Amino acid sequence: MLEGLLTGVVSVLDPMNLFVLLVAVFVGFLGGAMPGISGTMLIIILLPVTYGMGTEPAFLLLTGIYASAVFSGLISAILFRTPGTPEAIVTVFDGYPMTKKGKAGQALGIGILSSVIGGVAGCIALIFLTPPLATFALNFSSPEFFALAVLGLTVVASLSGGDLTRGLIGVLFGLFIATIGMDSMTGTARFTFDSSNLMSGVELIPILIGLFAISEVLRKSAEDHTIKQKFQKVKTKIFEMAIFKQISSTLARSSILGILVGILPGVGATTASMLSYSEAVRWSKRPKKEFGTGVPEGIAAPESANNAAAMGAMVPLLALGIPGSATTAVILGAFVLHGLQPGPMLLTSSAELVYTIFIGLLIVNLSILLFAKPFIKMFSYVMKVPYTVLGPLILMLCIIGTFAVRNSIFDIWVMFVFGIIGFFLEKLKFPLATVILGVVLGPIGEAEFRRSLTMSGGDYSVFFTRPISATLLALAVLALFAPAIKKLFTKSKPAADGQ
């Protein structure tokens, strides 16, 4: 591990890689802080750009944006009561009241320090937990990989926001899209409708950009994104000893909680921030009624937890190939597009890349201390750009990025079709990430399923007689039906109390 980490340091300190990482930090700050733009959207827009890059700078760019965007959502949450990312929703509870009290600089300082501590703690956990988990998974064969893909697909239960039916429909739709094109094992054309454009299947880039970026532009264009409040100059105070002593136990507890929640596939940083806030209220010596009025612990808890959880979510992605959120599902897609398969073999076949990502994420989280204050000053000018300018600019970048992948006009039409589909699905509160889950994991699951049956001579019991695959499939069933079981117990409990 030490050798791998040293290799990662050398790789990140390469001038080109370091420059890309700094660009990622700035772009991520911008994506997280600007209402109407998100880190996920920027990753999707820049995904085609990474085609012309080496794998190391490409993934430093994508993961750097991911990490820095999680932090910067707190800026608009604290200053304008408008969280730039879903992870920063809870930060509004005490961050904005502090701004109203004239303590915006102090609130931002607490948020910055908490984000750095949580992010660094998450990176340390990522470095020490990923290799042993991947080493264990090296025992896997085709049945285990199929079971792992099925387990990954059951993340739908979490990504669907409790609406399991819609989530399953989304996954099935994604699985159907994944079957379009030439069958890699038999050479048979499937669902191509005699179109030469569909023989190689539907490209992932147009689907991603359409579902997430185009649909978001269509939705946001109908909203008013003008921040009505005047941006006041604030003097950010990152470290105050009295405040640090006050929030130190909250930071430690929330960082650990964030890591544990982040590692669980499908739970995510937003859930981690909500849980940590409730635990901060539970353990605080303050009266509960003070929370929500602008207390430091109310900012420290969610910010340390969501940054720790974002790093923790990379553990199952890199070690097992299971995405835990919409953004990590996109990053999983990026690995596939670059001819890499996240999972047990990644640390063996691309160890240098993995350790470069580790060190890159660690540097990104530490660089928040250095760049957050200058960015907040610059942010006042960026906020003056109306969405009527940003929307068309994003649209143009989407078209250029989609076309650049295969120089195909057909891909642009596919992008727009999925953009319209995504727009209407969002109106129906449909979880778009579940579609991507099916598109990305479908081909892997299908290929491993067929290889397993070839190995066993068509005997389906191969999935249940092997201990690891049987355990993974059992966990998949449990994960899929856990929300329904939980609802059942929740309904029966009040009935029992009534008796």
CSV table of C-alpha atoms in Angstrom, one decimal:
chain,number,residue,atom,x,y,z
A,1,MET,CA,0.0,0.0,0.0
A,2,LEU,CA,2.8,2.4,0.9
A,3,GLU,CA,4.5,1.8,-2.5
A,4,GLY,CA,1.1,2.4,-4.2
A,5,LEU,CA,0.6,5.6,-2.3
A,6,LEU,CA,4.1,6.9,-3.2
A,7,THR,CA,3.4,6.0,-6.8
A,8,GLY,CA,0.1,8.0,-6.5
A,9,VAL,CA,1.9,11.0,-5.1
A,10,VAL,CA,4.4,11.0,-8.0
A,11,SER,CA,1.6,10.7,-10.5
A,12,VAL,CA,-0.5,13.5,-9.0
A,13,LEU,CA,2.6,15.8,-8.8
A,14,ASP,CA,3.1,15.4,-12.6
A,15,PRO,CA,2.6,19.0,-13.9
A,16,MET,CA,-0.2,18.1,-16.2
A,17,ASN,CA,-2.1,16.0,-13.6
A,18,LEU,CA,-1.6,18.7,-11.0
A,19,PHE,CA,-3.0,21.3,-13.4
A,20,VAL,CA,-6.0,19.1,-14.2
A,21,LEU,CA,-6.7,18.7,-10.5
A,22,LEU,CA,-6.6,22.4,-9.9
A,23,VAL,CA,-9.1,22.9,-12.8
A,24,ALA,CA,-11.3,20.2,-11.3
A,25,VAL,CA,-11.3,22.0,-7.9
A,26,PHE,CA,-12.4,25.3,-9.5
A,27,VAL,CA,-15.0,23.7,-11.8
A,28,GLY,CA,-16.4,21.7,-8.8
A,29,PHE,CA,-16.6,24.8,-6.6
A,30,LEU,CA,-18.5,26.5,-9.4
A,31,GLY,CA,-20.8,23.5,-10.0
A,32,GLY,CA,-21.7,23.0,-6.3
A,33,ALA,CA,-22.1,26.7,-5.4
A,34,MET,CA,-24.2,27.8,-8.4
A,35,PRO,CA,-28.0,27.1,-8.0
A,36,GLY,CA,-29.1,25.5,-11.3
A,37,ILE,CA,-25.8,23.7,-11.9
A,38,SER,CA,-24.6,20.6,-10.1
A,39,GLY,CA,-21.4,18.6,-9.8
A,40,THR,CA,-23.1,15.7,-11.5
A,41,MET,CA,-24.1,17.8,-14.5
A,42,LEU,CA,-20.6,19.2,-14.9
A,43,ILE,CA,-19.1,15.7,-14.8
A,44,ILE,CA,-21.5,14.6,-17.5
A,45,ILE,CA,-20.8,17.6,-19.7
A,46,LEU,CA,-17.0,17.1,-19.3
A,47,LEU,CA,-17.2,13.3,-19.8
A,48,PRO,CA,-16.7,13.5,-23.6
A,49,VAL,CA,-13.7,15.8,-23.0
A,50,THR,CA,-11.9,13.0,-21.1
A,51,TYR,CA,-11.9,10.9,-24.2
A,52,GLY,CA,-8.9,12.7,-25.5
A,53,MET,CA,-7.1,12.5,-22.1
A,54,GLY,CA,-5.1,9.8,-20.5
A,55,THR,CA,-6.9,7.8,-17.8
A,56,GLU,CA,-5.1,9.4,-14.9
A,57,PRO,CA,-5.9,13.1,-15.7
A,58,ALA,CA,-9.4,12.0,-16.9
A,59,PHE,CA,-10.3,10.5,-13.5
A,60,LEU,CA,-8.5,13.2,-11.5
A,61,LEU,CA,-10.8,15.7,-13.3
A,62,LEU,CA,-14.0,13.7,-12.7
A,63,THR,CA,-13.3,12.7,-9.1
A,64,GLY,CA,-11.9,16.1,-8.3
A,65,ILE,CA,-15.1,17.8,-9.5
A,66,TYR,CA,-17.1,15.2,-7.5
A,67,ALA,CA,-15.3,16.0,-4.2
A,68,SER,CA,-15.1,19.8,-4.5
A,69,ALA,CA,-18.8,20.1,-5.6
A,70,VAL,CA,-20.0,18.3,-2.4
A,71,PHE,CA,-18.2,21.0,-0.3
A,72,SER,CA,-19.2,24.1,-2.3
A,73,GLY,CA,-22.9,23.5,-2.0
A,74,LEU,CA,-22.7,25.1,1.5
A,75,ILE,CA,-21.8,28.5,0.1
A,76,SER,CA,-25.1,29.4,-1.4
A,77,ALA,CA,-26.9,27.4,1.4
A,78,ILE,CA,-25.4,29.6,4.0
A,79,LEU,CA,-25.5,32.9,2.2
A,80,PHE,CA,-28.8,32.7,0.3
A,81,ARG,CA,-30.7,29.8,1.8
A,82,THR,CA,-30.4,28.1,-1.6
A,83,PRO,CA,-28.4,24.9,-1.3
A,84,GLY,CA,-26.2,24.4,-4.4
A,85,THR,CA,-26.3,20.6,-4.0
A,86,PRO,CA,-28.7,18.2,-2.3
A,87,GLU,CA,-26.0,17.4,0.3
A,88,ALA,CA,-26.2,21.0,1.6
A,89,ILE,CA,-29.9,21.0,2.3
A,90,VAL,CA,-29.4,20.4,6.1
A,91,THR,CA,-26.7,23.1,6.2
A,92,VAL,CA,-29.4,25.7,5.6
A,93,PHE,CA,-31.0,24.9,8.9
A,94,ASP,CA,-28.4,26.7,11.0
A,95,GLY,CA,-26.1,28.3,8.3
A,96,TYR,CA,-28.6,30.8,7.0
A,97,PRO,CA,-29.8,31.9,10.5
A,98,MET,CA,-26.2,32.7,11.3
A,99,THR,CA,-26.0,34.8,8.1
A,100,LYS,CA,-29.1,36.7,9.3
A,101,LYS,CA,-27.4,37.4,12.6
A,102,GLY,CA,-24.4,39.0,10.7
A,103,LYS,CA,-22.2,35.9,11.3
A,104,ALA,CA,-21.9,34.7,7.6
A,105,GLY,CA,-18.1,34.7,7.8
A,106,GLN,CA,-18.1,32.6,10.9
A,107,ALA,CA,-20.7,30.2,9.4
A,108,LEU,CA,-18.7,29.8,6.2
A,109,GLY,CA,-15.5,29.2,8.2
A,110,ILE,CA,-17.2,26.4,10.2
A,111,GLY,CA,-18.5,24.9,7.0
A,112,ILE,CA,-15.1,25.0,5.3
A,113,LEU,CA,-13.2,23.5,8.3
A,114,SER,CA,-15.9,20.8,8.8
A,115,SER,CA,-15.9,19.8,5.1
A,116,VAL,CA,-12.1,19.5,5.1
A,117,ILE,CA,-12.0,17.3,8.3
A,118,GLY,CA,-14.8,15.1,7.0
A,119,GLY,CA,-13.4,14.8,3.6
A,120,VAL,CA,-9.9,13.9,4.8
A,121,ALA,CA,-11.3,11.4,7.2
A,122,GLY,CA,-13.3,9.9,4.4
A,123,CYS,CA,-10.2,9.7,2.2
A,124,ILE,CA,-8.2,7.9,4.9
A,125,ALA,CA,-11.0,5.4,5.2
A,126,LEU,CA,-11.1,5.0,1.4
A,127,ILE,CA,-7.4,4.3,1.2
A,128,PHE,CA,-7.4,1.7,4.0
A,129,LEU,CA,-10.7,-0.1,3.3
A,130,THR,CA,-10.7,-0.4,-0.6
A,131,PRO,CA,-7.6,-2.7,-1.0
A,132,PRO,CA,-8.7,-5.4,1.5
A,133,LEU,CA,-12.3,-5.4,0.1
A,134,ALA,CA,-10.9,-5.7,-3.4
A,135,THR,CA,-8.5,-8.5,-2.3
A,136,PHE,CA,-11.4,-10.5,-0.9
A,137,ALA,CA,-13.4,-10.0,-4.1
A,138,LEU,CA,-10.5,-11.5,-6.2
A,139,ASN,CA,-11.9,-14.9,-5.2
A,140,PHE,CA,-14.9,-14.1,-7.5
A,141,SER,CA,-15.7,-16.0,-10.7
A,142,SER,CA,-18.5,-15.4,-13.2
A,143,PRO,CA,-21.4,-16.5,-10.8
A,144,GLU,CA,-20.0,-14.1,-8.1
A,145,PHE,CA,-19.7,-11.2,-10.6
A,146,PHE,CA,-23.3,-11.8,-11.8
A,147,ALA,CA,-24.5,-11.8,-8.2
A,148,LEU,CA,-22.5,-8.6,-7.6
A,149,ALA,CA,-24.2,-7.0,-10.6
A,150,VAL,CA,-27.6,-8.0,-9.3
A,151,LEU,CA,-26.6,-6.5,-5.9
A,152,GLY,CA,-25.6,-3.3,-7.6
A,153,LEU,CA,-29.0,-3.2,-9.4
A,154,THR,CA,-30.8,-3.5,-6.1
A,155,VAL,CA,-29.3,-0.1,-5.1
A,156,VAL,CA,-32.5,1.0,-7.0
A,157,ALA,CA,-34.3,0.6,-3.6
A,158,SER,CA,-32.4,3.5,-2.3
A,159,LEU,CA,-32.1,5.6,-5.4
A,160,SER,CA,-35.8,5.5,-6.0
A,161,GLY,CA,-36.6,7.5,-2.9
A,162,GLY,CA,-38.9,4.7,-1.5
A,163,ASP,CA,-40.9,4.3,-4.7
A,164,LEU,CA,-39.7,0.8,-5.5
A,165,THR,CA,-42.1,0.2,-8.4
A,166,ARG,CA,-40.9,3.3,-10.3
A,167,GLY,CA,-37.3,2.4,-9.5
A,168,LEU,CA,-37.7,-1.1,-10.9
A,169,ILE,CA,-39.4,0.3,-14.0
A,170,GLY,CA,-36.4,2.6,-14.5
A,171,VAL,CA,-33.9,-0.2,-14.1
A,172,LEU,CA,-35.8,-2.4,-16.5
A,173,PHE,CA,-35.9,0.4,-19.0
A,174,GLY,CA,-32.2,0.8,-18.7
A,175,LEU,CA,-31.7,-3.0,-19.1
A,176,PHE,CA,-33.7,-2.9,-22.3
A,177,ILE,CA,-31.6,0.0,-23.7
A,178,ALA,CA,-28.5,-2.1,-22.8
A,179,THR,CA,-29.7,-5.0,-25.0
A,180,ILE,CA,-30.0,-2.8,-28.2
A,181,GLY,CA,-27.3,-3.6,-30.8
A,182,MET,CA,-25.2,-6.6,-31.7
A,183,ASP,CA,-25.0,-9.4,-29.2
A,184,SER,CA,-21.3,-9.6,-28.3
A,185,MET,CA,-21.5,-13.4,-27.8
A,186,THR,CA,-23.6,-14.6,-30.8
A,187,GLY,CA,-23.3,-11.6,-33.2
A,188,THR,CA,-27.1,-11.4,-33.5
A,189,ALA,CA,-28.7,-8.0,-34.0
A,190,ARG,CA,-31.2,-7.1,-31.3
A,191,PHE,CA,-33.8,-4.4,-31.4
A,192,THR,CA,-31.9,-2.5,-34.1
A,193,PHE,CA,-35.0,-2.2,-36.5
A,194,ASP,CA,-32.6,-2.5,-39.4
A,195,SER,CA,-30.9,0.7,-38.5
A,196,SER,CA,-27.1,0.7,-39.0
A,197,ASN,CA,-26.8,3.5,-36.3
A,198,LEU,CA,-28.1,1.1,-33.7
A,199,MET,CA,-25.9,-1.9,-34.6
A,200,SER,CA,-23.2,-0.9,-32.1
A,201,GLY,CA,-25.9,-0.1,-29.5
A,202,VAL,CA,-26.9,3.2,-27.9
A,203,GLU,CA,-23.9,5.1,-26.7
A,204,LEU,CA,-23.8,5.9,-23.0
A,205,ILE,CA,-22.7,9.5,-23.4
A,206,PRO,CA,-25.9,10.7,-25.2
A,207,ILE,CA,-28.0,8.9,-22.6
A,208,LEU,CA,-26.2,10.4,-19.7
A,209,ILE,CA,-26.1,13.9,-21.1
A,210,GLY,CA,-29.8,13.7,-22.3
A,211,LEU,CA,-31.2,12.3,-19.1
A,212,PHE,CA,-29.3,14.5,-16.7
A,213,ALA,CA,-28.1,17.7,-18.4
A,214,ILE,CA,-30.6,18.4,-21.1
A,215,SER,CA,-33.6,17.5,-18.9
A,216,GLU,CA,-32.2,19.8,-16.2
A,217,VAL,CA,-31.7,22.7,-18.6
A,218,LEU,CA,-35.4,22.3,-19.8
A,219,ARG,CA,-36.6,22.2,-16.2
A,220,LYS,CA,-34.4,25.0,-14.9
A,221,SER,CA,-35.2,27.3,-17.9
A,222,ALA,CA,-38.8,27.5,-16.6
A,223,GLU,CA,-37.6,28.7,-13.1
A,224,ASP,CA,-36.3,32.0,-11.8
A,225,HIS,CA,-32.7,31.5,-10.7
A,226,THR,CA,-32.0,35.1,-9.8
A,227,ILE,CA,-30.8,35.4,-6.2
A,228,LYS,CA,-32.9,38.2,-4.9
A,229,GLN,CA,-30.6,39.0,-1.9
A,230,LYS,CA,-27.7,41.3,-2.4
A,231,PHE,CA,-24.3,39.5,-2.1
A,232,GLN,CA,-22.6,41.1,0.9
A,233,LYS,CA,-18.9,41.0,1.4
A,234,VAL,CA,-18.0,38.6,4.1
A,235,LYS,CA,-14.8,38.0,6.0
A,236,THR,CA,-14.5,34.2,6.3
A,237,LYS,CA,-12.9,33.0,9.5
A,238,ILE,CA,-11.8,29.4,8.9
A,239,PHE,CA,-10.3,28.5,12.3
A,240,GLU,CA,-11.3,29.9,15.7
A,241,MET,CA,-10.1,27.9,18.7
A,242,ALA,CA,-13.1,28.6,20.8
A,243,ILE,CA,-15.5,27.4,18.1
A,244,PHE,CA,-13.3,24.4,17.3
A,245,LYS,CA,-13.4,23.2,20.9
A,246,GLN,CA,-17.1,23.6,20.8
A,247,ILE,CA,-17.6,21.5,17.6
A,248,SER,CA,-14.7,19.0,17.9
A,249,SER,CA,-16.8,16.1,19.3
A,250,THR,CA,-19.5,16.8,16.7
A,251,LEU,CA,-16.9,16.7,13.9
A,252,ALA,CA,-15.5,13.4,15.1
A,253,ARG,CA,-18.9,11.7,15.5
A,254,SER,CA,-20.3,13.0,12.3
A,255,SER,CA,-17.2,12.1,10.2
A,256,ILE,CA,-17.3,8.5,11.4
A,257,LEU,CA,-21.1,8.3,10.8
A,258,GLY,CA,-20.6,9.8,7.4
A,259,ILE,CA,-18.0,7.2,6.4
A,260,LEU,CA,-20.2,4.3,7.6
A,261,VAL,CA,-23.3,5.6,5.8
A,262,GLY,CA,-21.3,6.5,2.6
A,263,ILE,CA,-19.9,2.9,2.3
A,264,LEU,CA,-23.4,1.5,2.3
A,265,PRO,CA,-24.4,1.3,-1.4
A,266,GLY,CA,-27.3,3.5,-2.3
A,267,VAL,CA,-27.6,5.5,0.9
A,268,GLY,CA,-25.6,8.6,0.0
A,269,ALA,CA,-24.2,11.9,1.4
A,270,THR,CA,-27.6,13.6,1.8
A,271,THR,CA,-28.8,10.9,4.1
A,272,ALA,CA,-25.5,11.0,6.0
A,273,SER,CA,-25.9,14.8,6.6
A,274,MET,CA,-29.5,14.3,7.9
A,275,LEU,CA,-28.6,11.5,10.2
A,276,SER,CA,-25.6,13.4,11.6
A,277,TYR,CA,-27.7,16.5,12.2
A,278,SER,CA,-30.2,14.5,14.2
A,279,GLU,CA,-27.4,12.9,16.2
A,280,ALA,CA,-25.8,16.3,16.8
A,281,VAL,CA,-29.2,17.4,18.3
A,282,ARG,CA,-29.4,14.2,20.4
A,283,TRP,CA,-25.9,14.5,21.8
A,284,SER,CA,-25.6,18.3,22.3
A,285,LYS,CA,-25.7,19.9,25.7
A,286,ARG,CA,-27.6,22.8,24.2
A,287,PRO,CA,-31.4,22.9,24.4
A,288,LYS,CA,-32.9,21.3,21.3
A,289,LYS,CA,-34.9,24.4,20.5
A,290,GLU,CA,-31.6,26.3,19.9
A,291,PHE,CA,-30.9,24.2,16.8
A,292,GLY,CA,-32.3,25.9,13.7
A,293,THR,CA,-31.5,29.3,15.1
A,294,GLY,CA,-27.8,29.4,14.0
A,295,VAL,CA,-25.6,27.2,16.2
A,296,PRO,CA,-22.1,26.0,15.1
A,297,GLU,CA,-22.8,22.3,15.6
A,298,GLY,CA,-25.7,22.6,13.2
A,299,ILE,CA,-23.3,23.4,10.4
A,300,ALA,CA,-20.4,21.2,11.5
A,301,ALA,CA,-22.5,18.0,11.7
A,302,PRO,CA,-23.9,17.9,8.2
A,303,GLU,CA,-20.9,19.3,6.4
A,304,SER,CA,-18.4,16.9,8.0
A,305,ALA,CA,-20.8,14.0,7.4
A,306,ASN,CA,-21.6,14.7,3.8
A,307,ASN,CA,-18.0,15.1,2.7
A,308,ALA,CA,-17.0,12.0,4.6
A,309,ALA,CA,-19.9,10.0,3.0
A,310,ALA,CA,-18.9,11.2,-0.5
A,311,MET,CA,-15.5,9.7,-0.1
A,312,GLY,CA,-16.9,6.6,1.6
A,313,ALA,CA,-19.2,6.0,-1.4
A,314,MET,CA,-16.1,5.5,-3.5
A,315,VAL,CA,-15.1,2.4,-1.5
A,316,PRO,CA,-17.9,0.1,-3.0
A,317,LEU,CA,-17.5,1.8,-6.4
A,318,LEU,CA,-13.7,1.0,-6.7
A,319,ALA,CA,-13.6,-2.3,-4.8
A,320,LEU,CA,-16.9,-3.9,-6.0
A,321,GLY,CA,-18.1,-1.8,-8.9
A,322,ILE,CA,-21.3,-0.9,-7.1
A,323,PRO,CA,-22.3,2.8,-7.4
A,324,GLY,CA,-23.9,4.4,-4.3
A,325,SER,CA,-25.5,7.5,-5.9
A,326,ALA,CA,-26.3,9.2,-9.2
A,327,THR,CA,-22.9,10.8,-9.4
A,328,THR,CA,-21.0,7.6,-8.6
A,329,ALA,CA,-23.2,5.8,-11.2
A,330,VAL,CA,-21.9,8.4,-13.8
A,331,ILE,CA,-18.3,7.8,-12.6
A,332,LEU,CA,-18.9,4.1,-13.0
A,333,GLY,CA,-20.1,4.8,-16.6
A,334,ALA,CA,-16.9,6.8,-17.1
A,335,PHE,CA,-14.7,3.8,-16.1
A,336,VAL,CA,-16.6,1.6,-18.6
A,337,LEU,CA,-16.2,4.2,-21.4
A,338,HIS,CA,-12.5,4.2,-20.8
A,339,GLY,CA,-12.3,0.4,-21.1
A,340,LEU,CA,-12.0,-0.2,-17.3
A,341,GLN,CA,-14.2,-2.2,-15.0
A,342,PRO,CA,-14.3,-1.0,-11.4
A,343,GLY,CA,-14.2,-3.9,-9.0
A,344,PRO,CA,-11.8,-6.5,-7.7
A,345,MET,CA,-9.5,-6.5,-10.7
A,346,LEU,CA,-9.1,-2.7,-10.9
A,347,LEU,CA,-6.5,-2.7,-8.1
A,348,THR,CA,-4.6,-5.4,-9.8
A,349,SER,CA,-4.8,-4.2,-13.4
A,350,SER,CA,-4.8,-0.4,-12.8
A,351,ALA,CA,-3.2,0.0,-9.3
A,352,GLU,CA,-1.4,3.2,-10.2
A,353,LEU,CA,-4.7,4.8,-11.4
A,354,VAL,CA,-6.5,3.8,-8.2
A,355,TYR,CA,-3.8,5.2,-5.9
A,356,THR,CA,-3.6,8.3,-8.1
A,357,ILE,CA,-7.3,8.8,-7.4
A,358,PHE,CA,-6.8,8.3,-3.7
A,359,ILE,CA,-4.0,10.9,-3.5
A,360,GLY,CA,-6.0,13.3,-5.8
A,361,LEU,CA,-9.1,13.2,-3.6
A,362,LEU,CA,-6.9,13.8,-0.5
A,363,ILE,CA,-5.3,16.8,-2.2
A,364,VAL,CA,-8.7,18.1,-3.3
A,365,ASN,CA,-10.1,18.0,0.2
A,366,LEU,CA,-7.0,19.7,1.6
A,367,SER,CA,-7.0,22.3,-1.1
A,368,ILE,CA,-10.5,23.5,0.1
A,369,LEU,CA,-8.6,25.3,2.9
A,370,LEU,CA,-6.4,27.1,0.4
A,371,PHE,CA,-9.0,28.0,-2.3
A,372,ALA,CA,-12.3,28.4,-0.5
A,373,LYS,CA,-11.8,32.0,0.6
A,374,PRO,CA,-10.6,33.4,-2.8
A,375,PHE,CA,-13.5,31.5,-4.5
A,376,ILE,CA,-16.1,33.0,-2.2
A,377,LYS,CA,-14.8,36.5,-3.1
A,378,MET,CA,-15.0,35.6,-6.8
A,379,PHE,CA,-18.4,34.0,-6.4
A,380,SER,CA,-20.1,37.4,-6.0
A,381,TYR,CA,-19.4,38.2,-9.7
A,382,VAL,CA,-20.3,34.7,-10.9
A,383,MET,CA,-23.7,35.0,-9.3
A,384,LYS,CA,-24.6,37.9,-11.5
A,385,VAL,CA,-24.7,35.6,-14.6
A,386,PRO,CA,-28.4,34.9,-15.4
A,387,TYR,CA,-29.5,31.4,-16.3
A,388,THR,CA,-30.7,32.8,-19.7
A,389,VAL,CA,-26.9,32.9,-20.4
A,390,LEU,CA,-25.9,29.7,-18.6
A,391,GLY,CA,-28.6,27.5,-20.0
A,392,PRO,CA,-27.8,28.0,-23.7
A,393,LEU,CA,-24.1,27.7,-22.8
A,394,ILE,CA,-24.7,24.3,-21.1
A,395,LEU,CA,-26.8,23.2,-24.1
A,396,MET,CA,-24.1,24.1,-26.5
A,397,LEU,CA,-21.4,22.2,-24.5
A,398,CYS,CA,-23.7,19.2,-24.4
A,399,ILE,CA,-24.1,19.2,-28.2
A,400,ILE,CA,-20.4,19.6,-28.8
A,401,GLY,CA,-19.5,16.9,-26.2
A,402,THR,CA,-22.0,14.4,-27.6
A,403,PHE,CA,-20.9,14.9,-31.2
A,404,ALA,CA,-17.2,14.8,-30.4
A,405,VAL,CA,-17.4,11.2,-29.1
A,406,ARG,CA,-18.2,9.5,-32.5
A,407,ASN,CA,-18.7,12.5,-34.8
A,408,SER,CA,-22.3,11.3,-35.1
A,409,ILE,CA,-25.4,13.5,-35.7
A,410,PHE,CA,-27.5,10.5,-34.7
A,411,ASP,CA,-26.0,10.6,-31.1
A,412,ILE,CA,-27.2,14.3,-30.9
A,413,TRP,CA,-30.7,13.2,-31.7
A,414,VAL,CA,-30.5,10.4,-29.2
A,415,MET,CA,-29.3,13.0,-26.6
A,416,PHE,CA,-32.3,15.2,-27.3
A,417,VAL,CA,-34.8,12.2,-27.2
A,418,PHE,CA,-33.4,11.2,-23.8
A,419,GLY,CA,-33.5,14.8,-22.7
A,420,ILE,CA,-37.2,15.0,-23.4
A,421,ILE,CA,-37.8,11.6,-21.8
A,422,GLY,CA,-35.8,12.7,-18.7
A,423,PHE,CA,-37.8,16.0,-18.5
A,424,PHE,CA,-41.1,14.2,-18.4
A,425,LEU,CA,-39.9,11.4,-16.1
A,426,GLU,CA,-38.7,14.1,-13.6
A,427,LYS,CA,-42.1,15.7,-13.7
A,428,LEU,CA,-43.5,12.3,-12.7
A,429,LYS,CA,-40.9,12.2,-9.9
A,430,PHE,CA,-39.2,9.3,-11.6
A,431,PRO,CA,-35.7,8.4,-10.4
A,432,LEU,CA,-33.4,8.9,-13.4
A,433,ALA,CA,-30.4,7.4,-11.7
A,434,THR,CA,-32.1,4.0,-11.9
A,435,VAL,CA,-32.1,4.1,-15.7
A,436,ILE,CA,-28.4,4.7,-15.7
A,437,LEU,CA,-27.9,1.8,-13.3
A,438,GLY,CA,-29.6,-0.6,-15.7
A,439,VAL,CA,-27.7,0.7,-18.7
A,440,VAL,CA,-24.3,0.4,-17.0
A,441,LEU,CA,-24.7,-2.8,-15.0
A,442,GLY,CA,-27.0,-4.6,-17.5
A,443,PRO,CA,-24.3,-5.7,-20.0
A,444,ILE,CA,-22.0,-6.9,-17.1
A,445,GLY,CA,-24.8,-8.9,-15.5
A,446,GLU,CA,-25.9,-10.4,-18.8
A,447,ALA,CA,-22.4,-11.4,-19.9
A,448,GLU,CA,-21.5,-13.0,-16.5
A,449,PHE,CA,-24.9,-14.8,-16.3
A,450,ARG,CA,-24.3,-16.4,-19.7
A,451,ARG,CA,-20.6,-17.3,-18.8
A,452,SER,CA,-21.8,-18.9,-15.6
A,453,LEU,CA,-24.3,-21.1,-17.4
A,454,THR,CA,-21.6,-22.1,-19.9
A,455,MET,CA,-19.4,-23.1,-17.0
A,456,SER,CA,-22.1,-25.1,-15.3
A,457,GLY,CA,-23.4,-26.7,-18.5
A,458,GLY,CA,-26.8,-24.9,-18.1
A,459,ASP,CA,-27.2,-25.7,-14.4
A,460,TYR,CA,-28.8,-22.7,-12.7
A,461,SER,CA,-27.9,-24.1,-9.2
A,462,VAL,CA,-24.3,-22.7,-9.8
A,463,PHE,CA,-25.6,-19.4,-8.4
A,464,PHE,CA,-26.8,-20.9,-5.2
A,465,THR,CA,-24.3,-23.7,-4.5
A,466,ARG,CA,-21.3,-21.3,-4.4
A,467,PRO,CA,-21.3,-19.6,-0.9
A,468,ILE,CA,-20.2,-16.1,-2.1
A,469,SER,CA,-22.7,-15.8,-5.0
A,470,ALA,CA,-25.5,-17.2,-2.8
A,471,THR,CA,-24.7,-14.7,0.0
A,472,LEU,CA,-24.6,-11.8,-2.5
A,473,LEU,CA,-27.9,-12.8,-4.1
A,474,ALA,CA,-29.5,-13.1,-0.6
A,475,LEU,CA,-28.3,-9.6,0.2
A,476,ALA,CA,-29.7,-8.4,-3.1
A,477,VAL,CA,-33.1,-9.8,-2.2
A,478,LEU,CA,-32.9,-8.3,1.3
A,479,ALA,CA,-31.9,-4.9,-0.1
A,480,LEU,CA,-34.7,-4.9,-2.6
A,481,PHE,CA,-37.5,-5.8,-0.2
A,482,ALA,CA,-36.1,-3.9,2.8
A,483,PRO,CA,-38.1,-0.7,2.2
A,484,ALA,CA,-41.4,-2.7,1.8
A,485,ILE,CA,-40.6,-4.7,5.0
A,486,LYS,CA,-39.8,-1.4,6.9
A,487,LYS,CA,-43.1,0.1,5.7
A,488,LEU,CA,-45.0,-3.0,6.9
A,489,PHE,CA,-43.4,-2.8,10.4
A,490,THR,CA,-44.1,1.0,10.5
A,491,LYS,CA,-47.8,0.4,9.7
A,492,SER,CA,-48.2,-2.5,12.2
A,493,LYS,CA,-46.5,-0.6,15.0
A,494,PRO,CA,-49.1,2.2,15.4
A,495,ALA,CA,-51.8,-0.5,15.2
A,496,ALA,CA,-50.1,-2.4,18.0
A,497,ASP,CA,-49.8,0.8,20.1
A,498,GLY,CA,-53.5,1.5,19.6
A,499,GLN,CA,-54.4,-1.9,21.0
